[in-house]
Amino acid sequence: MKKVFVASDHAGVKLKTLIHDHLIANYAVKDLGPFDTSSVDYPDFAKKVCGEVLKTPESVGILICGSGQGMAMTANKLKGIRAALCWDEPSAKLSRLHNDANVLCMGARLIPEGLAVLIAEKWLSTEFEGGRHQNRVKKIEE
């Protein structure tokens, strides 16, 4: 069962909880917080999830903030993380298929809840295609 680490900032708590509760039936999901809407700093939670993804083989992360941008920017500062800001199912699929994204970022203020669940499902069910994309992903890591 794929291990999924999830976290958000205060703006994303509701959506993070919804996604967590939806995924728990089919994935080993660990919620790293926060657990209420008190103001927090998104970089702290991005680093928590990314740290777990980097030390747990075959795991992935889902990060949610107001726009998704802050989480993506923070996550992509960490070597070994390939975070994708996704807004629909095609962007989610391609981020996995072609870029081997290991962290999904979404904006709670921009994406309807039902669509966010579909994005997470599409992202989690898509495997990296490899092949011609492998060399490109290697260049990202360099």
mmCIF file with all atom_site columns, C-alpha atoms in Angstrom:
data_model
loop_
_atom_site.group_PDB
_atom_site.id
_atom_site.type_symbol
_atom_site.label_atom_id
_atom_site.label_alt_id
_atom_site.label_comp_id
_atom_site.label_asym_id
_atom_site.label_entity_id
_atom_site.label_seq_id
_atom_site.pdbx_PDB_ins_code
_atom_site.Cartn_x
_atom_site.Cartn_y
_atom_site.Cartn_z
_atom_site.occupancy
_atom_site.B_iso_or_equiv
_atom_site.pdbx_formal_charge
_atom_site.auth_seq_id
_atom_site.auth_comp_id
_atom_site.auth_asym_id
_atom_site.auth_atom_id
_atom_site.pdbx_PDB_model_num
ATOM 1   C CA . MET A 1 1   ? 0.000   0.000  0.000   1.00 0.00 ? 1   MET A CA 1
ATOM 2   C CA . LYS A 1 2   ? 1.447   3.365  -1.069  1.00 0.00 ? 2   LYS A CA 1
ATOM 3   C CA . LYS A 1 3   ? 2.378   5.673  1.835   1.00 0.00 ? 3   LYS A CA 1
ATOM 4   C CA . VAL A 1 4   ? 1.015   9.229  1.477   1.00 0.00 ? 4   VAL A CA 1
ATOM 5   C CA . PHE A 1 5   ? 2.010   12.108 3.755   1.00 0.00 ? 5   PHE A CA 1
ATOM 6   C CA . VAL A 1 6   ? -0.377  15.082 3.799   1.00 0.00 ? 6   VAL A CA 1
ATOM 7   C CA . ALA A 1 7   ? -0.167  18.548 5.319   1.00 0.00 ? 7   ALA A CA 1
ATOM 8   C CA . SER A 1 8   ? -1.451  22.054 4.766   1.00 0.00 ? 8   SER A CA 1
ATOM 9   C CA . ASP A 1 9   ? -1.382  25.526 6.172   1.00 0.00 ? 9   ASP A CA 1
ATOM 10  C CA . HIS A 1 10  ? -4.369  27.083 7.950   1.00 0.00 ? 10  HIS A CA 1
ATOM 11  C CA . ALA A 1 11  ? -6.082  27.888 4.634   1.00 0.00 ? 11  ALA A CA 1
ATOM 12  C CA . GLY A 1 12  ? -5.928  24.269 3.525   1.00 0.00 ? 12  GLY A CA 1
ATOM 13  C CA . VAL A 1 13  ? -6.977  22.389 6.674   1.00 0.00 ? 13  VAL A CA 1
ATOM 14  C CA . LYS A 1 14  ? -10.521 21.669 5.507   1.00 0.00 ? 14  LYS A CA 1
ATOM 15  C CA . LEU A 1 15  ? -9.449  20.399 2.074   1.00 0.00 ? 15  LEU A CA 1
ATOM 16  C CA . LYS A 1 16  ? -6.516  18.436 3.511   1.00 0.00 ? 16  LYS A CA 1
ATOM 17  C CA . THR A 1 17  ? -8.847  16.682 5.946   1.00 0.00 ? 17  THR A CA 1
ATOM 18  C CA . LEU A 1 18  ? -11.331 15.884 3.182   1.00 0.00 ? 18  LEU A CA 1
ATOM 19  C CA . ILE A 1 19  ? -8.598  14.403 0.982   1.00 0.00 ? 19  ILE A CA 1
ATOM 20  C CA . HIS A 1 20  ? -7.096  12.481 3.913   1.00 0.00 ? 20  HIS A CA 1
ATOM 21  C CA . ASP A 1 21  ? -10.470 10.982 4.803   1.00 0.00 ? 21  ASP A CA 1
ATOM 22  C CA . HIS A 1 22  ? -11.134 10.050 1.169   1.00 0.00 ? 22  HIS A CA 1
ATOM 23  C CA . LEU A 1 23  ? -7.748  8.397  0.608   1.00 0.00 ? 23  LEU A CA 1
ATOM 24  C CA . ILE A 1 24  ? -7.477  6.492  3.884   1.00 0.00 ? 24  ILE A CA 1
ATOM 25  C CA . ALA A 1 25  ? -9.476  3.541  2.509   1.00 0.00 ? 25  ALA A CA 1
ATOM 26  C CA . ASN A 1 26  ? -6.917  2.782  -0.227  1.00 0.00 ? 26  ASN A CA 1
ATOM 27  C CA . TYR A 1 27  ? -3.640  4.289  0.972   1.00 0.00 ? 27  TYR A CA 1
ATOM 28  C CA . ALA A 1 28  ? -1.537  4.451  4.125   1.00 0.00 ? 28  ALA A CA 1
ATOM 29  C CA . VAL A 1 29  ? -2.142  8.156  4.783   1.00 0.00 ? 29  VAL A CA 1
ATOM 30  C CA . LYS A 1 30  ? -0.394  10.113 7.534   1.00 0.00 ? 30  LYS A CA 1
ATOM 31  C CA . ASP A 1 31  ? -1.649  13.603 8.364   1.00 0.00 ? 31  ASP A CA 1
ATOM 32  C CA . LEU A 1 32  ? 1.212   15.831 9.527   1.00 0.00 ? 32  LEU A CA 1
ATOM 33  C CA . GLY A 1 33  ? -1.017  18.791 10.394  1.00 0.00 ? 33  GLY A CA 1
ATOM 34  C CA . PRO A 1 34  ? -2.087  21.334 11.189  1.00 0.00 ? 34  PRO A CA 1
ATOM 35  C CA . PHE A 1 35  ? -5.276  20.199 12.848  1.00 0.00 ? 35  PHE A CA 1
ATOM 36  C CA . ASP A 1 36  ? -7.089  23.521 13.227  1.00 0.00 ? 36  ASP A CA 1
ATOM 37  C CA . THR A 1 37  ? -7.256  26.819 11.363  1.00 0.00 ? 37  THR A CA 1
ATOM 38  C CA . SER A 1 38  ? -4.939  28.806 13.646  1.00 0.00 ? 38  SER A CA 1
ATOM 39  C CA . SER A 1 39  ? -2.423  30.727 11.560  1.00 0.00 ? 39  SER A CA 1
ATOM 40  C CA . VAL A 1 40  ? 0.716   28.731 10.664  1.00 0.00 ? 40  VAL A CA 1
ATOM 41  C CA . ASP A 1 41  ? 3.571   29.110 8.204   1.00 0.00 ? 41  ASP A CA 1
ATOM 42  C CA . TYR A 1 42  ? 3.304   26.871 5.136   1.00 0.00 ? 42  TYR A CA 1
ATOM 43  C CA . PRO A 1 43  ? 7.090   26.313 4.800   1.00 0.00 ? 43  PRO A CA 1
ATOM 44  C CA . ASP A 1 44  ? 7.106   24.467 8.131   1.00 0.00 ? 44  ASP A CA 1
ATOM 45  C CA . PHE A 1 45  ? 4.529   21.952 6.917   1.00 0.00 ? 45  PHE A CA 1
ATOM 46  C CA . ALA A 1 46  ? 6.038   21.618 3.437   1.00 0.00 ? 46  ALA A CA 1
ATOM 47  C CA . LYS A 1 47  ? 9.342   20.692 5.053   1.00 0.00 ? 47  LYS A CA 1
ATOM 48  C CA . LYS A 1 48  ? 7.647   18.126 7.323   1.00 0.00 ? 48  LYS A CA 1
ATOM 49  C CA . VAL A 1 49  ? 6.026   16.299 4.413   1.00 0.00 ? 49  VAL A CA 1
ATOM 50  C CA . CYS A 1 50  ? 9.063   16.505 2.148   1.00 0.00 ? 50  CYS A CA 1
ATOM 51  C CA . GLY A 1 51  ? 11.331  15.231 4.915   1.00 0.00 ? 51  GLY A CA 1
ATOM 52  C CA . GLU A 1 52  ? 9.121   12.169 5.299   1.00 0.00 ? 52  GLU A CA 1
ATOM 53  C CA . VAL A 1 53  ? 8.955   11.600 1.532   1.00 0.00 ? 53  VAL A CA 1
ATOM 54  C CA . LEU A 1 54  ? 12.740  11.759 1.273   1.00 0.00 ? 54  LEU A CA 1
ATOM 55  C CA . LYS A 1 55  ? 13.306  9.247  4.068   1.00 0.00 ? 55  LYS A CA 1
ATOM 56  C CA . THR A 1 56  ? 10.445  6.845  3.231   1.00 0.00 ? 56  THR A CA 1
ATOM 57  C CA . PRO A 1 57  ? 11.026  4.890  -0.015  1.00 0.00 ? 57  PRO A CA 1
ATOM 58  C CA . GLU A 1 58  ? 8.099   4.749  -2.440  1.00 0.00 ? 58  GLU A CA 1
ATOM 59  C CA . SER A 1 59  ? 6.151   7.371  -0.489  1.00 0.00 ? 59  SER A CA 1
ATOM 60  C CA . VAL A 1 60  ? 4.624   10.582 -1.832  1.00 0.00 ? 60  VAL A CA 1
ATOM 61  C CA . GLY A 1 61  ? 3.285   13.803 -0.373  1.00 0.00 ? 61  GLY A CA 1
ATOM 62  C CA . ILE A 1 62  ? 0.288   16.065 -0.791  1.00 0.00 ? 62  ILE A CA 1
ATOM 63  C CA . LEU A 1 63  ? 0.541   19.711 0.270   1.00 0.00 ? 63  LEU A CA 1
ATOM 64  C CA . ILE A 1 64  ? -2.285  22.237 0.353   1.00 0.00 ? 64  ILE A CA 1
ATOM 65  C CA . CYS A 1 65  ? -2.242  25.971 1.023   1.00 0.00 ? 65  CYS A CA 1
ATOM 66  C CA . GLY A 1 66  ? -4.392  28.837 -0.194  1.00 0.00 ? 66  GLY A CA 1
ATOM 67  C CA . SER A 1 67  ? -2.993  28.942 -3.729  1.00 0.00 ? 67  SER A CA 1
ATOM 68  C CA . GLY A 1 68  ? -0.666  25.928 -3.677  1.00 0.00 ? 68  GLY A CA 1
ATOM 69  C CA . GLN A 1 69  ? 2.168   28.190 -4.834  1.00 0.00 ? 69  GLN A CA 1
ATOM 70  C CA . GLY A 1 70  ? 3.881   28.641 -1.474  1.00 0.00 ? 70  GLY A CA 1
ATOM 71  C CA . MET A 1 71  ? 3.927   24.925 -0.798  1.00 0.00 ? 71  MET A CA 1
ATOM 72  C CA . ALA A 1 72  ? 5.296   24.185 -4.284  1.00 0.00 ? 72  ALA A CA 1
ATOM 73  C CA . MET A 1 73  ? 7.999   26.841 -4.019  1.00 0.00 ? 73  MET A CA 1
ATOM 74  C CA . THR A 1 74  ? 9.119   25.581 -0.621  1.00 0.00 ? 74  THR A CA 1
ATOM 75  C CA . ALA A 1 75  ? 9.018   21.902 -1.541  1.00 0.00 ? 75  ALA A CA 1
ATOM 76  C CA . ASN A 1 76  ? 11.036  22.395 -4.722  1.00 0.00 ? 76  ASN A CA 1
ATOM 77  C CA . LYS A 1 77  ? 13.901  23.935 -2.732  1.00 0.00 ? 77  LYS A CA 1
ATOM 78  C CA . LEU A 1 78  ? 14.605  20.499 -1.251  1.00 0.00 ? 78  LEU A CA 1
ATOM 79  C CA . LYS A 1 79  ? 16.940  18.197 -3.192  1.00 0.00 ? 79  LYS A CA 1
ATOM 80  C CA . GLY A 1 80  ? 15.115  15.079 -4.282  1.00 0.00 ? 80  GLY A CA 1
ATOM 81  C CA . ILE A 1 81  ? 11.654  16.641 -4.256  1.00 0.00 ? 81  ILE A CA 1
ATOM 82  C CA . ARG A 1 82  ? 9.755   17.196 -7.472  1.00 0.00 ? 82  ARG A CA 1
ATOM 83  C CA . ALA A 1 83  ? 6.630   19.064 -6.421  1.00 0.00 ? 83  ALA A CA 1
ATOM 84  C CA . ALA A 1 84  ? 3.896   19.771 -8.952  1.00 0.00 ? 84  ALA A CA 1
ATOM 85  C CA . LEU A 1 85  ? 1.232   22.436 -8.597  1.00 0.00 ? 85  LEU A CA 1
ATOM 86  C CA . CYS A 1 86  ? -1.828  20.859 -10.188 1.00 0.00 ? 86  CYS A CA 1
ATOM 87  C CA . TRP A 1 87  ? -5.221  22.390 -10.945 1.00 0.00 ? 87  TRP A CA 1
ATOM 88  C CA . ASP A 1 88  ? -6.982  19.668 -12.957 1.00 0.00 ? 88  ASP A CA 1
ATOM 89  C CA . GLU A 1 89  ? -6.741  15.960 -13.747 1.00 0.00 ? 89  GLU A CA 1
ATOM 90  C CA . PRO A 1 90  ? -4.589  16.362 -16.905 1.00 0.00 ? 90  PRO A CA 1
ATOM 91  C CA . SER A 1 91  ? -1.977  18.441 -15.037 1.00 0.00 ? 91  SER A CA 1
ATOM 92  C CA . ALA A 1 92  ? -1.923  15.839 -12.249 1.00 0.00 ? 92  ALA A CA 1
ATOM 93  C CA . LYS A 1 93  ? -1.544  12.936 -14.673 1.00 0.00 ? 93  LYS A CA 1
ATOM 94  C CA . LEU A 1 94  ? 1.239   14.580 -16.679 1.00 0.00 ? 94  LEU A CA 1
ATOM 95  C CA . SER A 1 95  ? 3.174   15.604 -13.551 1.00 0.00 ? 95  SER A CA 1
ATOM 96  C CA . ARG A 1 96  ? 3.469   11.929 -12.643 1.00 0.00 ? 96  ARG A CA 1
ATOM 97  C CA . LEU A 1 97  ? 3.662   10.426 -16.148 1.00 0.00 ? 97  LEU A CA 1
ATOM 98  C CA . HIS A 1 98  ? 6.371   12.745 -17.514 1.00 0.00 ? 98  HIS A CA 1
ATOM 99  C CA . ASN A 1 99  ? 7.980   14.401 -14.474 1.00 0.00 ? 99  ASN A CA 1
ATOM 100 C CA . ASP A 1 100 ? 7.804   11.694 -11.793 1.00 0.00 ? 100 ASP A CA 1
ATOM 101 C CA . ALA A 1 101 ? 6.467   14.245 -9.300  1.00 0.00 ? 101 ALA A CA 1
ATOM 102 C CA . ASN A 1 102 ? 6.676   12.954 -5.737  1.00 0.00 ? 102 ASN A CA 1
ATOM 103 C CA . VAL A 1 103 ? 4.717   15.791 -4.129  1.00 0.00 ? 103 VAL A CA 1
ATOM 104 C CA . LEU A 1 104 ? 1.338   17.137 -5.246  1.00 0.00 ? 104 LEU A CA 1
ATOM 105 C CA . CYS A 1 105 ? 0.473   20.743 -4.379  1.00 0.00 ? 105 CYS A CA 1
ATOM 106 C CA . MET A 1 106 ? -3.002  22.247 -4.622  1.00 0.00 ? 106 MET A CA 1
ATOM 107 C CA . GLY A 1 107 ? -4.683  25.541 -3.791  1.00 0.00 ? 107 GLY A CA 1
ATOM 108 C CA . ALA A 1 108 ? -7.620  25.264 -1.395  1.00 0.00 ? 108 ALA A CA 1
ATOM 109 C CA . ARG A 1 109 ? -8.902  28.709 -2.370  1.00 0.00 ? 109 ARG A CA 1
ATOM 110 C CA . LEU A 1 110 ? -8.768  27.933 -6.097  1.00 0.00 ? 110 LEU A CA 1
ATOM 111 C CA . ILE A 1 111 ? -9.910  24.335 -6.579  1.00 0.00 ? 111 ILE A CA 1
ATOM 112 C CA . PRO A 1 112 ? -13.401 23.044 -5.678  1.00 0.00 ? 112 PRO A CA 1
ATOM 113 C CA . GLU A 1 113 ? -13.328 20.208 -3.144  1.00 0.00 ? 113 GLU A CA 1
ATOM 114 C CA . GLY A 1 114 ? -14.741 17.554 -5.485  1.00 0.00 ? 114 GLY A CA 1
ATOM 115 C CA . LEU A 1 115 ? -12.192 18.397 -8.162  1.00 0.00 ? 115 LEU A CA 1
ATOM 116 C CA . ALA A 1 116 ? -9.349  18.341 -5.618  1.00 0.00 ? 116 ALA A CA 1
ATOM 117 C CA . VAL A 1 117 ? -10.280 14.774 -4.658  1.00 0.00 ? 117 VAL A CA 1
ATOM 118 C CA . LEU A 1 118 ? -10.297 13.762 -8.341  1.00 0.00 ? 118 LEU A CA 1
ATOM 119 C CA . ILE A 1 119 ? -6.907  15.430 -8.852  1.00 0.00 ? 119 ILE A CA 1
ATOM 120 C CA . ALA A 1 120 ? -5.433  13.540 -5.890  1.00 0.00 ? 120 ALA A CA 1
ATOM 121 C CA . GLU A 1 121 ? -6.858  10.238 -7.127  1.00 0.00 ? 121 GLU A CA 1
ATOM 122 C CA . LYS A 1 122 ? -5.556  10.782 -10.675 1.00 0.00 ? 122 LYS A CA 1
ATOM 123 C CA . TRP A 1 123 ? -2.139  11.783 -9.373  1.00 0.00 ? 123 TRP A CA 1
ATOM 124 C CA . LEU A 1 124 ? -1.855  8.788  -7.060  1.00 0.00 ? 124 LEU A CA 1
ATOM 125 C CA . SER A 1 125 ? -3.033  6.299  -9.695  1.00 0.00 ? 125 SER A CA 1
ATOM 126 C CA . THR A 1 126 ? -0.616  7.462  -12.406 1.00 0.00 ? 126 THR A CA 1
ATOM 127 C CA . GLU A 1 127 ? 2.823   5.879  -12.630 1.00 0.00 ? 127 GLU A CA 1
ATOM 128 C CA . PHE A 1 128 ? 5.959   7.456  -14.103 1.00 0.00 ? 128 PHE A CA 1
ATOM 129 C CA . GLU A 1 129 ? 6.347   6.527  -17.770 1.00 0.00 ? 129 GLU A CA 1
ATOM 130 C CA . GLY A 1 130 ? 10.145  6.581  -17.720 1.00 0.00 ? 130 GLY A CA 1
ATOM 131 C CA . GLY A 1 131 ? 11.758  6.096  -21.115 1.00 0.00 ? 131 GLY A CA 1
ATOM 132 C CA . ARG A 1 132 ? 12.518  9.396  -22.822 1.00 0.00 ? 132 ARG A CA 1
ATOM 133 C CA . HIS A 1 133 ? 11.412  11.242 -19.672 1.00 0.00 ? 133 HIS A CA 1
ATOM 134 C CA . GLN A 1 134 ? 13.967  9.541  -17.410 1.00 0.00 ? 134 GLN A CA 1
ATOM 135 C CA . ASN A 1 135 ? 16.893  11.603 -18.697 1.00 0.00 ? 135 ASN A CA 1
ATOM 136 C CA . ARG A 1 136 ? 14.933  14.826 -18.165 1.00 0.00 ? 136 ARG A CA 1
ATOM 137 C CA . VAL A 1 137 ? 14.081  13.910 -14.597 1.00 0.00 ? 137 VAL A CA 1
ATOM 138 C CA . LYS A 1 138 ? 17.758  13.061 -14.018 1.00 0.00 ? 138 LYS A CA 1
ATOM 139 C CA . LYS A 1 139 ? 18.676  16.568 -15.214 1.00 0.00 ? 139 LYS A CA 1
ATOM 140 C CA . ILE A 1 140 ? 16.252  18.064 -12.688 1.00 0.00 ? 140 ILE A CA 1
ATOM 141 C CA . GLU A 1 141 ? 18.064  16.183 -9.934  1.00 0.00 ? 141 GLU A CA 1
ATOM 142 C CA . GLU A 1 142 ? 21.465  17.426 -11.110 1.00 0.00 ? 142 GLU A CA 1
#
